[in-house]
Amino acid sequence: MLKCTACGRAYSLRKPYQRCECGEPLELELFKSVPRIGKRVWERFSGFFPFELNPELSLGEGDTALIKAKRLSKELGVKLYLKNETTNPTWSFKDRGTYLGIHRALQLGFKKIGTVSTGNMAASVAAYGAYSGLETYILVSSTIAEEKLKALEVYGAKVIKVRGDYGELYYRSLEIGRRKGIYFINSDDPFRIEGYKSISFEIAEEVTPDYVLVPTSSGGLFRGIVKGFLELKESGLIEKLPTFVAVQAEGCSPICKAFIEGEKKIEPFENPHTIAHAIENPYPPSGNAVLRLLKELNGLCITVSDEEILDAQMSLGSEGVFVQPASATGIAALRKLFERKIEENAKVVSVLTGSGLKTLSHVKAGEIMECSLEKLEECMR
């Protein structure tokens, strides 16, 4: 059964409901189960998912590394772990949600799928749509960067640039999808959330975190990670919840703005501008749901500047990980937490959401030496 995250209204699983009539996102009930023996997270935690998962629909998503950050742990006086989602098939966490979303579309008998995205989710849905043999529509903003469009061409999806309000495009896609028989696996689809909670299961297998830092845009990832930990606690597998930290860029922070100002609902963020384009959503569809979770669970919402983001991106490079700017926001936020006297040796997990290879246009080339073959040894002093 699906329930509204705001008013609690129930909806049948037999129909493609995604949002409540009150306008807020739907979510599946909390699952209680125990881990099983299995090679993949989908097998080990199969009892926590709403249906049996078909490995033939998988491209190998999940089971990503939890890296101990040596230099940053020492710098900040914490035990920092990096959940490296850049190693998923299309280089971002979105693949976990798309995997579950594909199951849902097929379960309901859809032959066509789609999504609204200008980056990670577009590539993910296009890839999984191609693999599953589904006709796929990708709706993007008219201002999308050329390098992102090139990453979509290989999958054969129908890509449509849409002029107009990008925030409104999300809701319009759902309306059109109902009329055209297209299942839109958008940012906070209930089953996409189910895929994201697998991140929490993997983290809990290795460490019991005190803090979990989540780059936050639409709010779907944050909701999924929280739901995963709630299910672990309800099942008696962990004793307490970590402190959940939603992280947004200062240049586009509608959730943090409402949280800091004590508002019950978010408002559209005016004139958004940040280098962290992957989390640049001025009116996130799960914004109010995230706001409620932050208040109910005593979470935190922290904003970081573009300068702080780029500095954090370079710091992650020293740990051997190349991420897109949005992924580095967690480390930038951790530095602010450190200034607030976060407890010494706290166990912190920062979710690295996407690869830096997706945003090469923002990366500046460092100093490069040139040397003749004859003088190579001298150049290496």
CSV table of C-alpha atoms in Angstrom, one decimal:
chain,number,residue,atom,x,y,z
A,1,MET,CA,0.0,0.0,0.0
A,2,LEU,CA,1.1,3.5,-0.8
A,3,LYS,CA,0.5,6.4,1.7
A,4,CYS,CA,0.8,10.1,1.4
A,5,THR,CA,3.9,11.5,3.3
A,6,ALA,CA,1.8,14.4,4.5
A,7,CYS,CA,-1.9,13.6,5.0
A,8,GLY,CA,-1.6,9.8,5.3
A,9,ARG,CA,-4.1,9.0,2.6
A,10,ALA,CA,-3.8,5.4,1.3
A,11,TYR,CA,-3.5,4.4,-2.4
A,12,SER,CA,-3.7,1.0,-4.1
A,13,LEU,CA,-0.5,-0.6,-5.5
A,14,ARG,CA,-2.5,-1.8,-8.5
A,15,LYS,CA,-2.5,1.6,-10.2
A,16,PRO,CA,0.4,3.9,-11.1
A,17,TYR,CA,-0.1,6.5,-8.3
A,18,GLN,CA,2.9,8.7,-7.6
A,19,ARG,CA,1.6,11.7,-5.8
A,20,CYS,CA,-1.4,12.4,-3.4
A,21,GLU,CA,-4.3,14.5,-4.3
A,22,CYS,CA,-3.1,17.0,-1.7
A,23,GLY,CA,0.0,17.5,-3.9
A,24,GLU,CA,2.6,15.7,-1.7
A,25,PRO,CA,4.6,12.6,-2.6
A,26,LEU,CA,3.6,9.0,-1.8
A,27,GLU,CA,5.7,6.4,-0.1
A,28,LEU,CA,5.5,2.7,0.6
A,29,GLU,CA,5.0,1.5,4.2
A,30,LEU,CA,8.0,0.6,6.3
A,31,PHE,CA,9.2,-2.9,5.8
A,32,LYS,CA,10.4,-5.2,8.6
A,33,SER,CA,12.7,-8.1,7.8
A,34,VAL,CA,16.1,-9.6,8.5
A,35,PRO,CA,19.1,-9.8,6.1
A,36,ARG,CA,19.7,-13.1,4.2
A,37,ILE,CA,22.8,-14.6,2.7
A,38,GLY,CA,23.4,-13.3,-0.8
A,39,LYS,CA,26.1,-11.8,-3.0
A,40,ARG,CA,24.2,-8.6,-3.9
A,41,VAL,CA,22.4,-6.1,-1.7
A,42,TRP,CA,19.2,-6.9,-3.5
A,43,GLU,CA,19.5,-10.6,-2.4
A,44,ARG,CA,20.7,-9.9,1.1
A,45,PHE,CA,17.9,-7.4,1.8
A,46,SER,CA,15.2,-8.9,-0.4
A,47,GLY,CA,12.7,-8.9,2.4
A,48,PHE,CA,12.8,-5.1,2.5
A,49,PHE,CA,11.6,-4.6,-1.0
A,50,PRO,CA,8.0,-4.6,-2.3
A,51,PHE,CA,8.4,-7.4,-4.8
A,52,GLU,CA,10.8,-10.0,-6.0
A,53,LEU,CA,13.6,-8.3,-8.0
A,54,ASN,CA,14.7,-9.6,-11.4
A,55,PRO,CA,18.5,-9.8,-11.8
A,56,GLU,CA,18.0,-9.7,-15.6
A,57,LEU,CA,16.9,-6.1,-15.3
A,58,SER,CA,20.1,-5.1,-13.5
A,59,LEU,CA,23.1,-3.4,-15.0
A,60,GLY,CA,25.2,-4.1,-11.8
A,61,GLU,CA,24.1,-1.2,-9.6
A,62,GLY,CA,24.6,-1.1,-5.9
A,63,ASP,CA,27.2,-2.7,-3.6
A,64,THR,CA,29.5,0.3,-3.9
A,65,ALA,CA,32.5,0.9,-1.7
A,66,LEU,CA,32.5,2.6,1.7
A,67,ILE,CA,35.9,4.2,1.7
A,68,LYS,CA,37.7,5.3,4.9
A,69,ALA,CA,38.9,8.9,4.2
A,70,LYS,CA,42.4,9.0,5.8
A,71,ARG,CA,43.4,12.6,5.3
A,72,LEU,CA,40.0,14.2,5.9
A,73,SER,CA,39.4,12.1,9.0
A,74,LYS,CA,42.7,13.3,10.4
A,75,GLU,CA,42.0,16.9,9.4
A,76,LEU,CA,38.5,17.0,11.0
A,77,GLY,CA,39.0,14.7,13.9
A,78,VAL,CA,36.3,12.3,12.9
A,79,LYS,CA,36.0,8.9,11.4
A,80,LEU,CA,34.9,9.8,7.9
A,81,TYR,CA,33.6,7.3,5.4
A,82,LEU,CA,32.8,8.0,1.7
A,83,LYS,CA,29.9,6.1,0.2
A,84,ASN,CA,31.2,6.0,-3.4
A,85,GLU,CA,28.2,6.0,-5.7
A,86,THR,CA,30.3,7.1,-8.7
A,87,THR,CA,30.9,3.4,-9.5
A,88,ASN,CA,27.4,2.6,-10.4
A,89,PRO,CA,26.7,1.7,-14.1
A,90,THR,CA,26.0,5.3,-15.2
A,91,TRP,CA,28.2,6.8,-12.6
A,92,SER,CA,25.6,8.0,-10.1
A,93,PHE,CA,23.3,6.8,-7.3
A,94,LYS,CA,20.3,7.2,-9.7
A,95,ASP,CA,20.8,3.7,-11.0
A,96,ARG,CA,19.6,2.1,-7.8
A,97,GLY,CA,16.2,4.0,-8.1
A,98,THR,CA,15.9,3.4,-11.8
A,99,TYR,CA,16.4,-0.4,-11.2
A,100,LEU,CA,13.3,-0.5,-8.9
A,101,GLY,CA,11.4,2.0,-11.2
A,102,ILE,CA,11.8,-0.3,-14.2
A,103,HIS,CA,10.4,-3.2,-12.2
A,104,ARG,CA,7.4,-1.0,-11.3
A,105,ALA,CA,6.8,0.1,-14.9
A,106,LEU,CA,6.9,-3.5,-16.1
A,107,GLN,CA,4.7,-4.7,-13.3
A,108,LEU,CA,2.0,-2.3,-14.3
A,109,GLY,CA,2.3,-3.3,-18.0
A,110,PHE,CA,3.9,-0.1,-19.4
A,111,LYS,CA,5.9,-0.3,-22.6
A,112,LYS,CA,7.1,3.3,-22.4
A,113,ILE,CA,9.1,5.0,-19.7
A,114,GLY,CA,10.5,8.5,-19.2
A,115,THR,CA,12.0,11.0,-16.8
A,116,VAL,CA,12.5,14.7,-16.3
A,117,SER,CA,16.2,15.4,-15.8
A,118,THR,CA,19.2,17.4,-17.0
A,119,GLY,CA,21.9,15.1,-15.8
A,120,ASN,CA,22.4,11.9,-13.8
A,121,MET,CA,18.8,10.6,-13.9
A,122,ALA,CA,18.5,11.2,-17.6
A,123,ALA,CA,21.5,9.0,-18.3
A,124,SER,CA,20.3,6.4,-15.9
A,125,VAL,CA,16.7,6.0,-17.2
A,126,ALA,CA,18.0,6.1,-20.8
A,127,ALA,CA,20.5,3.3,-20.1
A,128,TYR,CA,18.0,1.1,-18.2
A,129,GLY,CA,15.3,1.8,-20.7
A,130,ALA,CA,17.6,0.6,-23.5
A,131,TYR,CA,18.6,-2.5,-21.6
A,132,SER,CA,15.0,-3.4,-20.9
A,133,GLY,CA,13.8,-2.8,-24.4
A,134,LEU,CA,11.4,0.0,-23.4
A,135,GLU,CA,10.6,3.1,-25.5
A,136,THR,CA,12.2,5.9,-23.4
A,137,TYR,CA,11.5,9.6,-23.3
A,138,ILE,CA,14.0,12.1,-21.7
A,139,LEU,CA,12.6,15.6,-21.0
A,140,VAL,CA,15.4,18.1,-20.5
A,141,SER,CA,15.7,21.8,-20.0
A,142,SER,CA,16.4,23.9,-23.1
A,143,THR,CA,19.5,25.2,-21.4
A,144,ILE,CA,21.1,21.7,-20.9
A,145,ALA,CA,24.8,21.6,-21.5
A,146,GLU,CA,25.9,20.0,-24.8
A,147,GLU,CA,28.2,17.5,-23.0
A,148,LYS,CA,25.2,16.1,-21.1
A,149,LEU,CA,23.2,15.6,-24.3
A,150,LYS,CA,26.1,13.7,-25.9
A,151,ALA,CA,26.0,11.3,-22.9
A,152,LEU,CA,22.4,10.4,-23.8
A,153,GLU,CA,22.7,9.8,-27.6
A,154,VAL,CA,24.3,6.4,-27.3
A,155,TYR,CA,21.3,4.9,-25.5
A,156,GLY,CA,18.8,5.7,-28.3
A,157,ALA,CA,16.3,7.5,-26.1
A,158,LYS,CA,14.0,10.2,-27.4
A,159,VAL,CA,15.4,13.4,-25.9
A,160,ILE,CA,13.2,16.4,-26.0
A,161,LYS,CA,14.4,19.9,-25.0
A,162,VAL,CA,11.5,21.7,-23.3
A,163,ARG,CA,11.3,25.5,-23.1
A,164,GLY,CA,9.5,26.9,-20.0
A,165,ASP,CA,9.5,26.5,-16.3
A,166,TYR,CA,11.6,23.5,-15.4
A,167,GLY,CA,9.9,23.1,-12.0
A,168,GLU,CA,6.5,22.8,-13.7
A,169,LEU,CA,7.8,20.3,-16.2
A,170,TYR,CA,7.9,17.6,-13.4
A,171,TYR,CA,4.2,17.9,-12.8
A,172,ARG,CA,3.3,18.2,-16.5
A,173,SER,CA,5.2,15.1,-17.3
A,174,LEU,CA,3.0,13.1,-14.9
A,175,GLU,CA,-0.1,14.4,-16.5
A,176,ILE,CA,1.1,13.6,-20.1
A,177,GLY,CA,2.4,10.2,-18.9
A,178,ARG,CA,-1.1,9.2,-17.7
A,179,ARG,CA,-2.6,10.2,-21.1
A,180,LYS,CA,0.1,8.7,-23.3
A,181,GLY,CA,0.8,5.5,-21.3
A,182,ILE,CA,4.3,6.6,-20.3
A,183,TYR,CA,5.6,5.7,-16.8
A,184,PHE,CA,7.7,8.6,-15.7
A,185,ILE,CA,10.4,7.4,-13.2
A,186,ASN,CA,10.9,10.9,-11.9
A,187,SER,CA,13.0,12.1,-9.0
A,188,ASP,CA,10.7,11.1,-6.1
A,189,ASP,CA,8.7,8.2,-7.6
A,190,PRO,CA,7.8,5.9,-4.6
A,191,PHE,CA,9.7,3.0,-6.1
A,192,ARG,CA,12.8,5.1,-6.9
A,193,ILE,CA,12.9,5.9,-3.1
A,194,GLU,CA,12.8,2.1,-2.5
A,195,GLY,CA,15.9,1.7,-4.6
A,196,TYR,CA,17.8,4.5,-2.8
A,197,LYS,CA,17.3,2.9,0.7
A,198,SER,CA,19.7,0.1,-0.4
A,199,ILE,CA,22.4,2.7,0.3
A,200,SER,CA,21.5,2.7,4.0
A,201,PHE,CA,21.5,-1.1,4.1
A,202,GLU,CA,25.1,-1.3,2.7
A,203,ILE,CA,26.3,1.4,5.1
A,204,ALA,CA,24.8,-0.4,8.1
A,205,GLU,CA,26.6,-3.6,7.1
A,206,GLU,CA,30.0,-1.9,7.6
A,207,VAL,CA,29.5,0.9,10.2
A,208,THR,CA,27.0,2.4,12.6
A,209,PRO,CA,27.2,6.1,11.6
A,210,ASP,CA,26.5,9.1,13.9
A,211,TYR,CA,26.0,11.4,11.0
A,212,VAL,CA,24.9,10.8,7.4
A,213,LEU,CA,25.5,13.7,4.9
A,214,VAL,CA,23.3,13.8,1.9
A,215,PRO,CA,23.5,16.2,-1.1
A,216,THR,CA,19.9,17.2,-1.5
A,217,SER,CA,18.0,18.5,-4.6
A,218,SER,CA,14.6,17.0,-5.3
A,219,GLY,CA,14.7,15.3,-1.9
A,220,GLY,CA,14.3,11.7,-3.2
A,221,LEU,CA,17.7,10.5,-2.2
A,222,PHE,CA,17.4,12.0,1.3
A,223,ARG,CA,14.0,10.3,1.8
A,224,GLY,CA,15.3,7.0,0.6
A,225,ILE,CA,18.3,7.0,2.9
A,226,VAL,CA,16.1,8.0,5.9
A,227,LYS,CA,13.6,5.3,5.0
A,228,GLY,CA,16.3,2.6,4.9
A,229,PHE,CA,17.6,3.5,8.4
A,230,LEU,CA,14.1,3.7,9.8
A,231,GLU,CA,13.4,0.1,8.5
A,232,LEU,CA,16.6,-1.1,10.0
A,233,LYS,CA,15.7,0.3,13.4
A,234,GLU,CA,12.1,-1.0,13.1
A,235,SER,CA,13.5,-4.4,12.4
A,236,GLY,CA,15.8,-4.2,15.4
A,237,LEU,CA,19.0,-4.3,13.3
A,238,ILE,CA,20.3,-0.9,14.6
A,239,GLU,CA,19.7,0.7,18.0
A,240,LYS,CA,19.6,4.3,17.0
A,241,LEU,CA,19.2,6.5,14.0
A,242,PRO,CA,22.1,8.7,12.8
A,243,THR,CA,21.7,12.4,12.6
A,244,PHE,CA,20.6,13.1,9.0
A,245,VAL,CA,22.1,16.2,7.3
A,246,ALA,CA,20.6,17.5,4.1
A,247,VAL,CA,23.1,19.6,2.2
A,248,GLN,CA,22.3,22.2,-0.4
A,249,ALA,CA,24.3,24.8,-2.3
A,250,GLU,CA,23.8,28.4,-1.1
A,251,GLY,CA,22.9,29.4,-4.6
A,252,CYS,CA,19.8,27.1,-4.6
A,253,SER,CA,18.7,26.1,-1.1
A,254,PRO,CA,14.9,26.1,-0.9
A,255,ILE,CA,14.8,23.3,1.8
A,256,CYS,CA,17.4,24.8,4.0
A,257,LYS,CA,15.9,28.3,3.7
A,258,ALA,CA,12.5,27.0,5.0
A,259,PHE,CA,14.2,24.9,7.7
A,260,ILE,CA,16.3,27.7,9.0
A,261,GLU,CA,13.3,30.1,9.0
A,262,GLY,CA,11.1,27.6,10.7
A,263,GLU,CA,8.6,27.4,7.8
A,264,LYS,CA,6.3,24.4,7.3
A,265,LYS,CA,6.5,24.5,3.5
A,266,ILE,CA,9.2,25.4,1.0
A,267,GLU,CA,8.9,28.2,-1.5
A,268,PRO,CA,10.4,28.4,-5.0
A,269,PHE,CA,14.0,29.6,-4.7
A,270,GLU,CA,14.5,32.8,-6.8
A,271,ASN,CA,17.3,33.2,-9.2
A,272,PRO,CA,19.1,29.9,-8.5
A,273,HIS,CA,22.8,29.8,-9.5
A,274,THR,CA,25.4,27.3,-8.4
A,275,ILE,CA,28.2,25.3,-9.8
A,276,ALA,CA,26.5,22.2,-8.3
A,277,HIS,CA,24.0,21.8,-11.1
A,278,ALA,CA,23.0,18.3,-10.0
A,279,ILE,CA,21.3,19.7,-6.9
A,280,GLU,CA,20.1,23.0,-8.5
A,281,ASN,CA,16.3,22.4,-8.1
A,282,PRO,CA,14.6,25.7,-7.2
A,283,TYR,CA,11.3,23.9,-6.2
A,284,PRO,CA,12.0,20.3,-5.2
A,285,PRO,CA,9.0,18.0,-5.4
A,286,SER,CA,10.0,16.2,-2.2
A,287,GLY,CA,11.0,19.5,-0.5
A,288,ASN,CA,8.1,19.5,2.1
A,289,ALA,CA,8.6,15.8,2.8
A,290,VAL,CA,12.3,16.4,3.6
A,291,LEU,CA,11.4,19.4,5.7
A,292,ARG,CA,9.1,17.2,7.8
A,293,LEU,CA,11.7,14.5,8.2
A,294,LEU,CA,14.3,17.0,9.3
A,295,LYS,CA,12.0,18.4,12.0
A,296,GLU,CA,10.7,15.0,13.2
A,297,LEU,CA,14.1,13.4,13.4
A,298,ASN,CA,16.1,16.4,14.6
A,299,GLY,CA,18.1,16.5,11.4
A,300,LEU,CA,20.2,19.4,10.1
A,301,CYS,CA,20.2,21.3,6.9
A,302,ILE,CA,23.4,23.0,5.9
A,303,THR,CA,24.2,25.3,2.9
A,304,VAL,CA,27.7,25.6,1.3
A,305,SER,CA,29.1,28.1,-1.1
A,306,ASP,CA,30.5,27.3,-4.6
A,307,GLU,CA,34.0,28.2,-3.3
A,308,GLU,CA,33.6,25.7,-0.4
A,309,ILE,CA,32.3,23.1,-2.8
A,310,LEU,CA,35.2,23.4,-5.2
A,311,ASP,CA,37.7,23.2,-2.3
A,312,ALA,CA,35.9,20.1,-1.0
A,313,GLN,CA,36.1,18.6,-4.5
A,314,MET,CA,39.9,19.0,-4.5
A,315,SER,CA,40.1,17.5,-1.0
A,316,LEU,CA,38.2,14.4,-2.2
A,317,GLY,CA,40.7,14.2,-5.1
A,318,SER,CA,43.5,13.7,-2.5
A,319,GLU,CA,41.5,10.7,-1.2
A,320,GLY,CA,41.6,9.2,-4.7
A,321,VAL,CA,38.0,10.0,-5.6
A,322,PHE,CA,36.9,12.3,-8.5
A,323,VAL,CA,33.4,13.6,-8.0
A,324,GLN,CA,31.1,16.2,-9.5
A,325,PRO,CA,30.6,19.4,-7.5
A,326,ALA,CA,27.3,18.3,-6.0
A,327,SER,CA,28.9,15.2,-4.5
A,328,ALA,CA,31.5,17.3,-2.7
A,329,THR,CA,28.8,19.4,-0.8
A,330,GLY,CA,28.8,16.8,2.0
A,331,ILE,CA,32.5,17.4,2.7
A,332,ALA,CA,32.0,21.2,2.6
A,333,ALA,CA,29.1,20.8,5.1
A,334,LEU,CA,31.2,18.6,7.3
A,335,ARG,CA,33.8,21.3,7.7
A,336,LYS,CA,31.0,23.6,8.9
A,337,LEU,CA,29.9,20.9,11.4
A,338,PHE,CA,33.5,20.7,12.5
A,339,GLU,CA,33.4,24.4,13.3
A,340,ARG,CA,30.4,23.7,15.5
A,341,LYS,CA,32.4,21.3,17.6
A,342,ILE,CA,31.1,18.0,16.3
A,343,GLU,CA,32.0,15.3,18.8
A,344,GLU,CA,35.5,13.9,18.4
A,345,ASN,CA,35.8,10.6,16.6
A,346,ALA,CA,32.2,10.7,15.5
A,347,LYS,CA,31.5,8.3,12.7
A,348,VAL,CA,30.4,10.2,9.6
A,349,VAL,CA,29.3,9.0,6.2
A,350,SER,CA,29.2,11.4,3.3
A,351,VAL,CA,27.3,10.1,0.2
A,352,LEU,CA,29.3,10.8,-3.0
A,353,THR,CA,26.4,11.0,-5.5
A,354,GLY,CA,28.0,11.2,-9.0
A,355,SER,CA,31.3,11.1,-10.9
A,356,GLY,CA,33.4,14.1,-11.8
A,357,LEU,CA,33.7,12.7,-15.3
A,358,LYS,CA,30.1,14.0,-15.9
A,359,THR,CA,31.2,17.6,-15.4
A,360,LEU,CA,34.6,17.9,-17.0
A,361,SER,CA,33.8,21.4,-18.4
A,362,HIS,CA,34.1,22.7,-14.8
A,363,VAL,CA,37.5,21.2,-14.1
A,364,LYS,CA,40.5,23.4,-14.5
A,365,ALA,CA,43.7,21.8,-15.7
A,366,GLY,CA,46.5,22.0,-13.2
A,367,GLU,CA,50.1,23.0,-13.9
A,368,ILE,CA,51.6,20.7,-16.5
A,369,MET,CA,55.3,20.2,-17.0
A,370,GLU,CA,56.8,19.6,-20.4
A,371,CYS,CA,60.1,18.0,-20.9
A,372,SER,CA,62.2,16.5,-23.7
A,373,LEU,CA,63.0,12.8,-23.6
A,374,GLU,CA,66.7,13.6,-23.1
A,375,LYS,CA,66.1,15.7,-20.0
A,376,LEU,CA,63.3,13.6,-18.5
A,377,GLU,CA,65.3,12.5,-15.5
A,378,GLU,CA,66.2,16.1,-14.6
A,379,CYS,CA,62.5,17.1,-14.9
A,380,MET,CA,61.5,14.5,-12.3
A,381,ARG,CA,63.6,15.9,-9.5
